[in-house]
Tab-separated table of C-alpha atoms in Angstrom:
chain	number	residue	atom	x	y	z
A	11	MET	CA	0.000	0.000	0.000
A	12	SER	CA	1.056	3.623	-0.474
A	13	ARG	CA	3.070	5.267	2.298
A	14	ARG	CA	1.915	8.745	1.324
A	15	PRO	CA	0.198	9.529	4.688
A	16	LEU	CA	3.478	9.135	6.575
A	17	ALA	CA	5.334	11.092	3.908
A	18	ALA	CA	2.773	13.868	4.267
A	19	LEU	CA	3.387	13.958	8.026
A	20	LEU	CA	7.129	14.285	7.533
A	21	ALA	CA	6.586	17.043	5.000
A	22	LEU	CA	4.346	18.860	7.472
A	23	ALA	CA	7.091	18.787	10.101
A	24	LEU	CA	9.367	20.626	7.709
A	25	ALA	CA	6.736	23.006	6.381
A	26	LEU	CA	5.248	24.279	9.655
A	27	PRO	CA	5.743	28.007	10.163
A	28	ALA	CA	8.517	29.018	12.488
A	29	ALA	CA	7.479	29.473	16.114
A	30	THR	CA	9.250	30.214	19.325
A	31	THR	CA	10.812	27.132	20.869
A	32	ILE	CA	9.485	26.310	24.325
A	33	ALA	CA	12.072	27.031	26.989
A	34	ALA	CA	12.285	23.691	28.796
A	35	ALA	CA	11.546	24.125	32.498
A	36	SER	CA	12.557	21.226	34.750
A	37	ARG	CA	11.870	20.321	38.332
A	38	ASP	CA	13.186	17.418	40.410
A	39	PHE	CA	11.277	15.261	42.886
A	40	PRO	CA	12.415	12.480	45.255
A	41	SER	CA	11.293	8.879	44.825
A	42	GLU	CA	12.124	5.425	46.138
A	43	SER	CA	14.164	4.687	42.995
A	44	GLY	CA	16.016	7.996	42.710
A	45	THR	CA	15.364	11.536	41.549
A	46	VAL	CA	12.448	12.030	39.179
A	47	ARG	CA	12.786	14.948	36.774
A	48	VAL	CA	9.788	16.591	35.120
A	49	THR	CA	10.485	18.755	32.077
A	50	THR	CA	7.949	20.860	30.218
A	51	VAL	CA	7.806	19.813	26.553
A	52	ALA	CA	4.880	21.962	25.382
A	53	GLU	CA	2.392	24.320	26.981
A	54	GLY	CA	-0.554	26.487	26.015
A	55	LEU	CA	-2.933	23.538	25.568
A	56	GLU	CA	-6.478	24.050	26.838
A	57	HIS	CA	-7.417	21.057	28.988
A	58	PRO	CA	-5.448	18.469	26.990
A	59	TRP	CA	-7.025	15.041	27.274
A	60	GLY	CA	-5.358	12.395	25.098
A	61	LEU	CA	-1.945	11.836	23.530
A	62	ALA	CA	-0.606	9.580	20.771
A	63	PHE	CA	2.913	9.410	19.345
A	64	LEU	CA	3.326	9.664	15.586
A	65	PRO	CA	5.916	7.430	13.866
A	66	ASP	CA	8.354	10.342	13.546
A	67	GLY	CA	8.251	11.047	17.302
A	68	ARG	CA	5.913	14.042	17.223
A	69	MET	CA	2.665	13.853	19.182
A	70	LEU	CA	-1.010	14.254	18.508
A	71	VAL	CA	-2.751	15.874	21.476
A	72	THR	CA	-6.467	16.528	21.930
A	73	GLU	CA	-7.822	19.612	23.682
A	74	ARG	CA	-11.196	19.131	25.327
A	75	PRO	CA	-12.852	22.210	23.715
A	76	GLY	CA	-12.521	20.427	20.361
A	77	ARG	CA	-9.040	20.971	18.951
A	78	LEU	CA	-6.487	18.400	17.788
A	79	ARG	CA	-2.880	19.571	17.483
A	80	ILE	CA	0.541	18.228	16.569
A	81	VAL	CA	3.278	18.869	19.116
A	82	ASN	CA	6.560	19.278	17.258
A	83	ALA	CA	9.982	18.153	18.446
A	84	ASP	CA	10.803	21.679	19.661
A	85	GLY	CA	7.585	21.896	21.691
A	86	THR	CA	5.743	24.214	19.310
A	87	LEU	CA	2.113	23.523	18.470
A	88	SER	CA	0.603	23.172	15.021
A	89	ARG	CA	-2.509	25.037	14.037
A	90	PRO	CA	-5.672	23.091	14.972
A	91	ILE	CA	-6.050	20.130	12.610
A	92	ALA	CA	-9.001	20.602	10.257
A	93	GLY	CA	-11.778	18.030	9.965
A	94	VAL	CA	-12.251	17.218	13.659
A	95	PRO	CA	-15.936	16.426	14.345
A	96	ARG	CA	-18.046	18.969	16.209
A	97	VAL	CA	-18.070	18.250	19.935
A	98	GLN	CA	-20.325	19.249	22.798
A	99	ALA	CA	-17.757	20.903	25.069
A	100	ARG	CA	-19.896	21.009	28.186
A	101	GLY	CA	-19.014	19.827	31.668
A	102	GLN	CA	-16.703	16.837	31.295
A	103	GLY	CA	-17.467	16.493	27.589
A	104	GLY	CA	-15.539	17.541	24.522
A	105	LEU	CA	-12.755	16.051	22.436
A	106	LEU	CA	-11.370	13.154	24.451
A	107	ASP	CA	-8.947	10.403	23.478
A	108	VAL	CA	-6.845	9.837	20.360
A	109	ALA	CA	-5.328	6.623	18.981
A	110	LEU	CA	-3.555	5.579	15.805
A	111	HIS	CA	-4.534	2.568	13.718
A	112	PRO	CA	-1.954	-0.239	14.097
A	113	GLN	CA	-1.119	0.222	10.378
A	114	PHE	CA	-1.048	4.008	10.609
A	115	ALA	CA	2.177	4.248	8.579
A	116	GLU	CA	0.307	2.732	5.627
A	117	ASN	CA	-3.237	4.079	6.040
A	118	GLY	CA	-2.845	7.276	8.091
A	119	LEU	CA	-5.961	6.524	10.171
A	120	VAL	CA	-6.504	8.475	13.393
A	121	TYR	CA	-9.298	7.616	15.856
A	122	LEU	CA	-10.926	10.172	18.150
A	123	SER	CA	-13.442	9.737	20.957
A	124	PHE	CA	-15.649	12.718	21.726
A	125	SER	CA	-18.972	13.886	23.131
A	126	GLU	CA	-21.214	14.101	20.080
A	127	PRO	CA	-24.256	16.395	20.254
A	128	GLY	CA	-27.575	15.216	18.872
A	129	SER	CA	-31.183	14.505	19.627
A	130	GLY	CA	-31.645	14.087	23.377
A	131	GLY	CA	-28.314	15.625	24.376
A	132	ALA	CA	-24.920	14.060	23.733
A	133	GLY	CA	-23.159	10.723	23.822
A	134	THR	CA	-19.687	9.240	23.584
A	135	SER	CA	-18.829	8.596	19.936
A	136	VAL	CA	-15.775	7.514	17.967
A	137	ALA	CA	-14.702	8.971	14.632
A	138	ARG	CA	-11.852	8.073	12.352
A	139	GLY	CA	-10.161	10.006	9.575
A	140	ARG	CA	-7.010	9.969	7.509
A	141	LEU	CA	-4.338	12.435	8.580
A	142	ASP	CA	-3.163	14.298	5.504
A	143	GLY	CA	-0.971	17.313	6.205
A	144	GLU	CA	-2.914	19.629	8.513
A	145	ALA	CA	-6.292	17.981	8.037
A	146	LEU	CA	-8.258	14.861	8.789
A	147	LYS	CA	-9.934	13.649	5.616
A	148	ASP	CA	-12.681	11.114	4.902
A	149	VAL	CA	-13.863	11.501	8.507
A	150	GLN	CA	-16.602	9.109	9.583
A	151	VAL	CA	-18.301	8.523	12.918
A	152	ILE	CA	-17.951	4.756	13.290
A	153	PHE	CA	-19.450	4.211	16.760
A	154	ARG	CA	-22.086	5.905	18.892
A	155	GLN	CA	-23.115	5.317	22.487
A	156	SER	CA	-26.893	5.375	22.592
A	157	PRO	CA	-29.185	6.827	23.628
A	158	LYS	CA	-27.852	10.368	23.874
A	159	VAL	CA	-28.675	11.988	27.214
A	160	ASP	CA	-28.724	15.547	28.525
A	161	THR	CA	-26.033	15.481	31.221
A	162	GLY	CA	-22.477	16.782	31.227
A	163	PHE	CA	-20.901	13.928	33.179
A	164	HIS	CA	-18.964	10.687	32.770
A	165	TYR	CA	-18.264	10.224	29.070
A	166	GLY	CA	-15.283	7.885	29.589
A	167	SER	CA	-13.521	7.482	27.173
A	168	ARG	CA	-10.274	5.758	26.291
A	169	LEU	CA	-9.313	4.050	23.040
A	170	VAL	CA	-6.969	1.057	22.781
A	171	PHE	CA	-6.090	-1.284	19.912
A	172	ASP	CA	-5.264	-4.846	20.942
A	173	ARG	CA	-2.823	-7.248	19.327
A	174	SER	CA	-5.442	-8.529	16.897
A	175	GLY	CA	-6.141	-4.994	15.676
A	176	GLN	CA	-9.518	-4.683	17.393
A	177	LEU	CA	-10.577	-1.413	18.996
A	178	TRP	CA	-11.620	-1.138	22.626
A	179	VAL	CA	-13.762	1.829	23.671
A	180	SER	CA	-14.753	2.746	27.212
A	181	SER	CA	-17.870	4.714	28.116
A	182	GLY	CA	-19.078	6.300	31.329
A	183	ASP	CA	-22.517	6.042	32.899
A	184	ARG	CA	-23.204	9.730	32.052
A	185	GLY	CA	-24.316	10.269	35.652
A	186	MET	CA	-27.261	7.892	35.128
A	187	GLN	CA	-26.152	5.132	37.476
A	188	ASP	CA	-28.699	2.436	36.673
A	189	SER	CA	-27.865	2.596	32.965
A	190	ALA	CA	-24.609	0.776	33.699
A	191	GLN	CA	-26.669	-2.350	34.497
A	192	ASP	CA	-28.984	-2.012	31.466
A	193	LEU	CA	-27.528	-3.896	28.508
A	194	THR	CA	-29.788	-2.084	26.044
A	195	ARG	CA	-28.050	1.224	26.828
A	196	GLY	CA	-24.521	2.294	25.961
A	197	GLN	CA	-23.729	3.970	29.268
A	198	GLY	CA	-21.256	2.388	31.707
A	199	LYS	CA	-19.882	-0.201	29.295
A	200	LEU	CA	-16.655	-1.440	27.733
A	201	PHE	CA	-16.961	-2.108	23.998
A	202	LYS	CA	-14.913	-4.337	21.703
A	203	LEU	CA	-15.111	-3.362	18.039
A	204	ASN	CA	-13.525	-4.056	14.704
A	205	ASP	CA	-11.414	-1.233	13.307
A	206	ASP	CA	-14.384	-0.009	11.237
A	207	GLY	CA	-16.580	0.331	14.338
A	208	THR	CA	-18.665	-2.798	13.816
A	209	PRO	CA	-19.016	-5.093	16.837
A	210	ALA	CA	-16.402	-7.779	17.345
A	211	THR	CA	-17.601	-11.326	16.864
A	212	ALA	CA	-18.234	-13.917	19.600
A	213	LEU	CA	-19.219	-11.416	22.282
A	214	PRO	CA	-21.246	-13.449	24.815
A	215	LEU	CA	-23.632	-10.606	25.717
A	216	ALA	CA	-24.645	-10.164	22.070
A	217	ALA	CA	-26.912	-13.184	22.453
A	218	ARG	CA	-29.163	-11.294	24.869
A	219	ALA	CA	-32.010	-9.553	23.087
A	220	GLY	CA	-31.606	-5.807	22.750
A	221	THR	CA	-27.994	-5.612	23.932
A	222	HIS	CA	-26.235	-2.457	22.723
A	223	PRO	CA	-23.876	-3.442	19.878
A	224	GLY	CA	-20.320	-4.214	20.904
A	225	VAL	CA	-20.732	-4.592	24.679
A	226	PHE	CA	-17.848	-6.601	26.147
A	227	SER	CA	-18.466	-5.959	29.860
A	228	TYR	CA	-20.787	-3.770	31.915
A	229	GLY	CA	-21.405	-2.263	35.329
A	230	HIS	CA	-18.665	0.353	34.911
A	231	ARG	CA	-18.953	3.885	36.306
A	232	ASN	CA	-16.484	5.970	34.304
A	233	ILE	CA	-13.445	4.302	32.721
A	234	GLN	CA	-10.739	6.912	32.090
A	235	GLY	CA	-7.690	4.656	32.022
A	236	MET	CA	-7.114	1.761	29.652
A	237	ALA	CA	-3.972	0.031	28.399
A	238	LEU	CA	-2.807	-3.278	26.962
A	239	HIS	CA	-0.730	-5.410	29.317
A	240	PRO	CA	2.643	-5.948	27.618
A	241	THR	CA	2.975	-9.615	28.611
A	242	THR	CA	-0.548	-11.044	28.607
A	243	GLY	CA	-2.015	-8.792	25.921
A	244	LEU	CA	-5.099	-8.304	28.091
A	245	VAL	CA	-6.842	-4.962	28.411
A	246	TRP	CA	-6.582	-3.367	31.847
A	247	THR	CA	-8.881	-0.529	32.892
A	248	HIS	CA	-9.389	1.796	35.797
A	249	GLU	CA	-12.454	3.832	36.571
A	250	HIS	CA	-13.604	6.627	38.817
A	251	GLY	CA	-15.579	5.696	41.885
A	252	PRO	CA	-17.826	8.280	43.559
A	253	ARG	CA	-16.435	9.397	46.946
A	254	GLY	CA	-14.004	6.514	47.298
A	255	GLY	CA	-13.856	3.299	45.323
A	256	ASP	CA	-11.761	4.180	42.265
A	257	GLU	CA	-10.864	0.758	40.920
A	258	ILE	CA	-8.652	-1.257	38.561
A	259	ASN	CA	-10.075	-4.173	36.598
A	260	VAL	CA	-8.933	-6.688	34.022
A	261	PRO	CA	-12.326	-7.050	32.313
A	262	ARG	CA	-13.486	-10.451	31.096
A	263	ALA	CA	-16.078	-10.966	28.394
A	264	GLY	CA	-19.665	-10.835	29.588
A	265	ARG	CA	-18.817	-10.018	33.206
A	266	ASN	CA	-20.679	-7.525	35.381
A	267	TYR	CA	-18.423	-5.151	37.325
A	268	GLY	CA	-21.160	-4.102	39.690
A	269	TRP	CA	-21.762	-0.364	39.452
A	270	PRO	CA	-23.958	0.946	41.069
A	271	VAL	CA	-25.120	-2.191	42.897
A	272	ILE	CA	-21.752	-2.738	44.555
A	273	THR	CA	-19.080	-0.113	45.209
A	274	TYR	CA	-16.406	0.770	47.747
A	275	GLY	CA	-17.484	4.401	47.528
A	276	ILE	CA	-20.302	6.522	48.874
A	277	ASN	CA	-22.243	9.486	47.519
A	278	TYR	CA	-20.541	12.878	47.586
A	279	ASN	CA	-22.961	13.979	50.329
A	280	GLY	CA	-21.864	11.088	52.530
A	281	THR	CA	-24.907	8.835	52.042
A	282	THR	CA	-24.696	5.212	50.944
A	283	ILE	CA	-25.236	4.169	47.347
A	284	GLY	CA	-28.096	1.724	46.936
A	285	ASP	CA	-27.964	-0.877	49.688
A	286	GLY	CA	-24.355	-0.028	50.518
A	287	LEU	CA	-23.040	-3.365	49.241
A	288	LYS	CA	-19.378	-3.986	48.458
A	289	GLU	CA	-19.883	-7.431	46.952
A	290	LYS	CA	-22.657	-9.538	45.487
A	291	ASP	CA	-22.886	-12.897	43.753
A	292	GLY	CA	-22.520	-12.592	39.997
A	293	MET	CA	-20.588	-9.309	40.210
A	294	GLU	CA	-16.821	-8.933	39.945
A	295	GLN	CA	-14.466	-7.564	42.570
A	296	PRO	CA	-11.856	-5.028	41.480
A	297	LEU	CA	-8.235	-6.027	41.175
A	298	HIS	CA	-7.381	-2.940	43.251
A	299	GLN	CA	-9.333	-0.031	44.692
A	300	TRP	CA	-8.479	3.394	46.041
A	301	THR	CA	-10.326	4.913	49.003
A	302	PRO	CA	-10.152	7.856	49.225
A	303	SER	CA	-10.447	8.386	45.482
A	304	ILE	CA	-7.384	9.590	43.610
A	305	GLY	CA	-9.383	10.660	40.525
A	306	ALA	CA	-7.573	8.141	38.312
A	307	SER	CA	-7.019	9.149	34.684
A	308	GLY	CA	-4.600	7.702	32.158
A	309	LEU	CA	-2.796	4.354	32.417
A	310	ALA	CA	0.530	3.156	31.022
A	311	PHE	CA	2.678	0.065	31.520
A	312	TYR	CA	6.391	0.779	31.544
A	313	THR	CA	8.235	-1.614	29.220
A	314	ALA	CA	11.424	0.232	28.227
A	315	ASP	CA	14.989	-0.529	29.333
A	316	ARG	CA	15.835	3.125	29.990
A	317	PHE	CA	14.710	3.073	33.649
A	318	PRO	CA	15.173	-0.542	34.881
A	319	ALA	CA	13.723	0.241	38.329
A	320	TRP	CA	10.380	1.014	36.680
A	321	LYS	CA	10.232	-1.848	34.197
A	322	GLY	CA	7.032	-3.873	34.560
A	323	ASN	CA	5.338	-1.186	36.651
A	324	ALA	CA	2.086	0.563	35.786
A	325	PHE	CA	1.609	4.333	36.042
A	326	VAL	CA	-1.685	6.108	36.743
A	327	GLY	CA	-2.413	9.832	36.688
A	328	SER	CA	-4.324	11.411	39.551
A	329	LEU	CA	-6.696	14.316	39.010
A	330	ALA	CA	-8.067	14.691	42.536
A	331	LEU	CA	-4.800	14.237	44.448
A	332	THR	CA	-2.556	15.782	41.749
A	333	HIS	CA	0.166	13.180	41.507
A	334	LEU	CA	1.476	10.303	39.398
A	335	GLN	CA	1.102	6.897	41.001
A	336	ARG	CA	3.484	3.987	40.372
A	337	LEU	CA	2.033	0.501	40.794
A	338	VAL	CA	4.292	-2.491	41.439
A	339	LEU	CA	2.549	-5.538	39.985
A	340	ASP	CA	2.638	-9.224	40.844
A	341	GLY	CA	0.605	-10.830	38.075
A	342	GLU	CA	-2.896	-9.420	38.440
A	343	ARG	CA	-2.190	-8.067	41.905
A	344	VAL	CA	-1.006	-4.610	42.949
A	345	ALA	CA	1.809	-5.498	45.350
A	346	ASP	CA	2.821	-1.938	46.212
A	347	THR	CA	2.193	1.686	45.257
A	348	GLU	CA	4.298	4.832	45.270
A	349	VAL	CA	3.161	8.445	44.945
A	350	LEU	CA	5.335	10.492	42.577
A	351	LEU	CA	5.327	14.246	41.848
A	352	ASP	CA	3.258	14.856	44.971
A	353	ASP	CA	4.338	18.506	45.267
A	354	TRP	CA	3.907	19.338	41.576
A	355	ASP	CA	0.261	20.307	42.186
A	356	GLU	CA	-0.896	19.418	38.671
A	357	ARG	CA	-3.962	17.405	37.698
A	358	ILE	CA	-2.592	14.579	35.542
A	359	ARG	CA	-5.059	13.621	32.811
A	360	ASP	CA	-3.039	11.155	30.720
A	361	VAL	CA	0.211	9.216	30.914
A	362	ARG	CA	2.010	7.444	28.056
A	363	GLN	CA	5.367	5.814	27.466
A	364	GLY	CA	7.261	7.603	24.708
A	365	PRO	CA	9.434	6.071	21.982
A	366	ASP	CA	12.510	7.391	23.846
A	367	GLY	CA	11.656	5.343	26.954
A	368	ALA	CA	10.537	8.329	29.026
A	369	LEU	CA	7.029	8.829	30.401
A	370	TYR	CA	4.918	11.703	29.123
A	371	VAL	CA	1.980	13.224	30.990
A	372	LEU	CA	-0.742	15.741	30.178
A	373	THR	CA	-1.817	18.268	32.800
A	374	ASP	CA	-5.511	19.121	32.928
A	375	ALA	CA	-5.552	22.902	33.086
A	376	ARG	CA	-6.609	25.895	31.043
A	377	ASN	CA	-2.917	26.357	30.277
A	378	GLY	CA	-2.144	22.652	30.165
A	379	GLN	CA	1.136	21.099	29.215
A	380	VAL	CA	2.884	18.022	27.913
A	381	ALA	CA	5.671	17.082	30.316
A	382	LYS	CA	8.413	14.461	30.175
A	383	VAL	CA	9.027	12.349	33.290
A	384	GLU	CA	12.467	10.758	33.714
A	385	LEU	CA	14.184	8.753	36.441
A	386	LEU	CA	17.730	10.063	36.921
A	387	ALA	CA	20.612	7.746	37.713
A	388	ARG	CA	21.483	7.610	41.390
């Protein structure tokens, strides 16, 4: 197949108008493994939400109000990429995650999740388009959470391609708790799709009459972290609890993860949720839970050789407690945790491993940034 999309990206890198290089600001923090250095790579992003690395090392970054930008090697930002679907930038909604097709170098396909306005309100949708220079072309909405509802909460939504090239999409309950248990509705679910947005085959819940297309698992509150385990190839997720009860899961097909029937959290006003149950037959227990809530967002497994002390660990951003959390894993068990960047005082929305072996995080702020996180030698 033609490699023109990648060639167009490389040409864009050379053709972008000159801009002032970002003066890299660094700050050091202590950790159990040594000094952690955080360096600003780019700033001036309005509530950045999702990040994907292009083959040439530049980054695609979404801004929640509805802009998609390229972050160049010198930290400068491209003009907003044309062709991005219209979003409903209200409350927690807007332009959300971004992912590249596994064969991006050949087909140039970029996938975006976003809050799509329409009859009844808005819903989490997924669009794909071909990146050509400074525009997305042939853009199509390939998946829609239905029905659309008129709230501004809990859209999800992370995008992950697995090793077979299938697309996983997370959705939130949109603040309508009971919808997470209703298989006919798209709220509070994890979806497994083909790369064109059609449902994957052999999904056990598809046999139940009226099930929303593509449902893999249900009973989720608001999944905002999702990543592929580097050894097992399984999808791991984490989701926001209410007041307490943020949780990590390794979802299995057809399983019910309990929300809102069981939870380790309580309502924000201090009252119990439902019958106050933490477990119930037929509903799954989390692999790990945080009480109090950390406001988990973004998930990455560290696989590089650059920082051996971190290899095999998972990293989770914290919105509520403004830190980066390192998880030491023993199979499907969190054996230990460490809080990093505790004094940085930044809401961390996303975390990714870069091609250079460093971690990269997005800060959720009106003047948000992309920052590099490195572990310095002792």
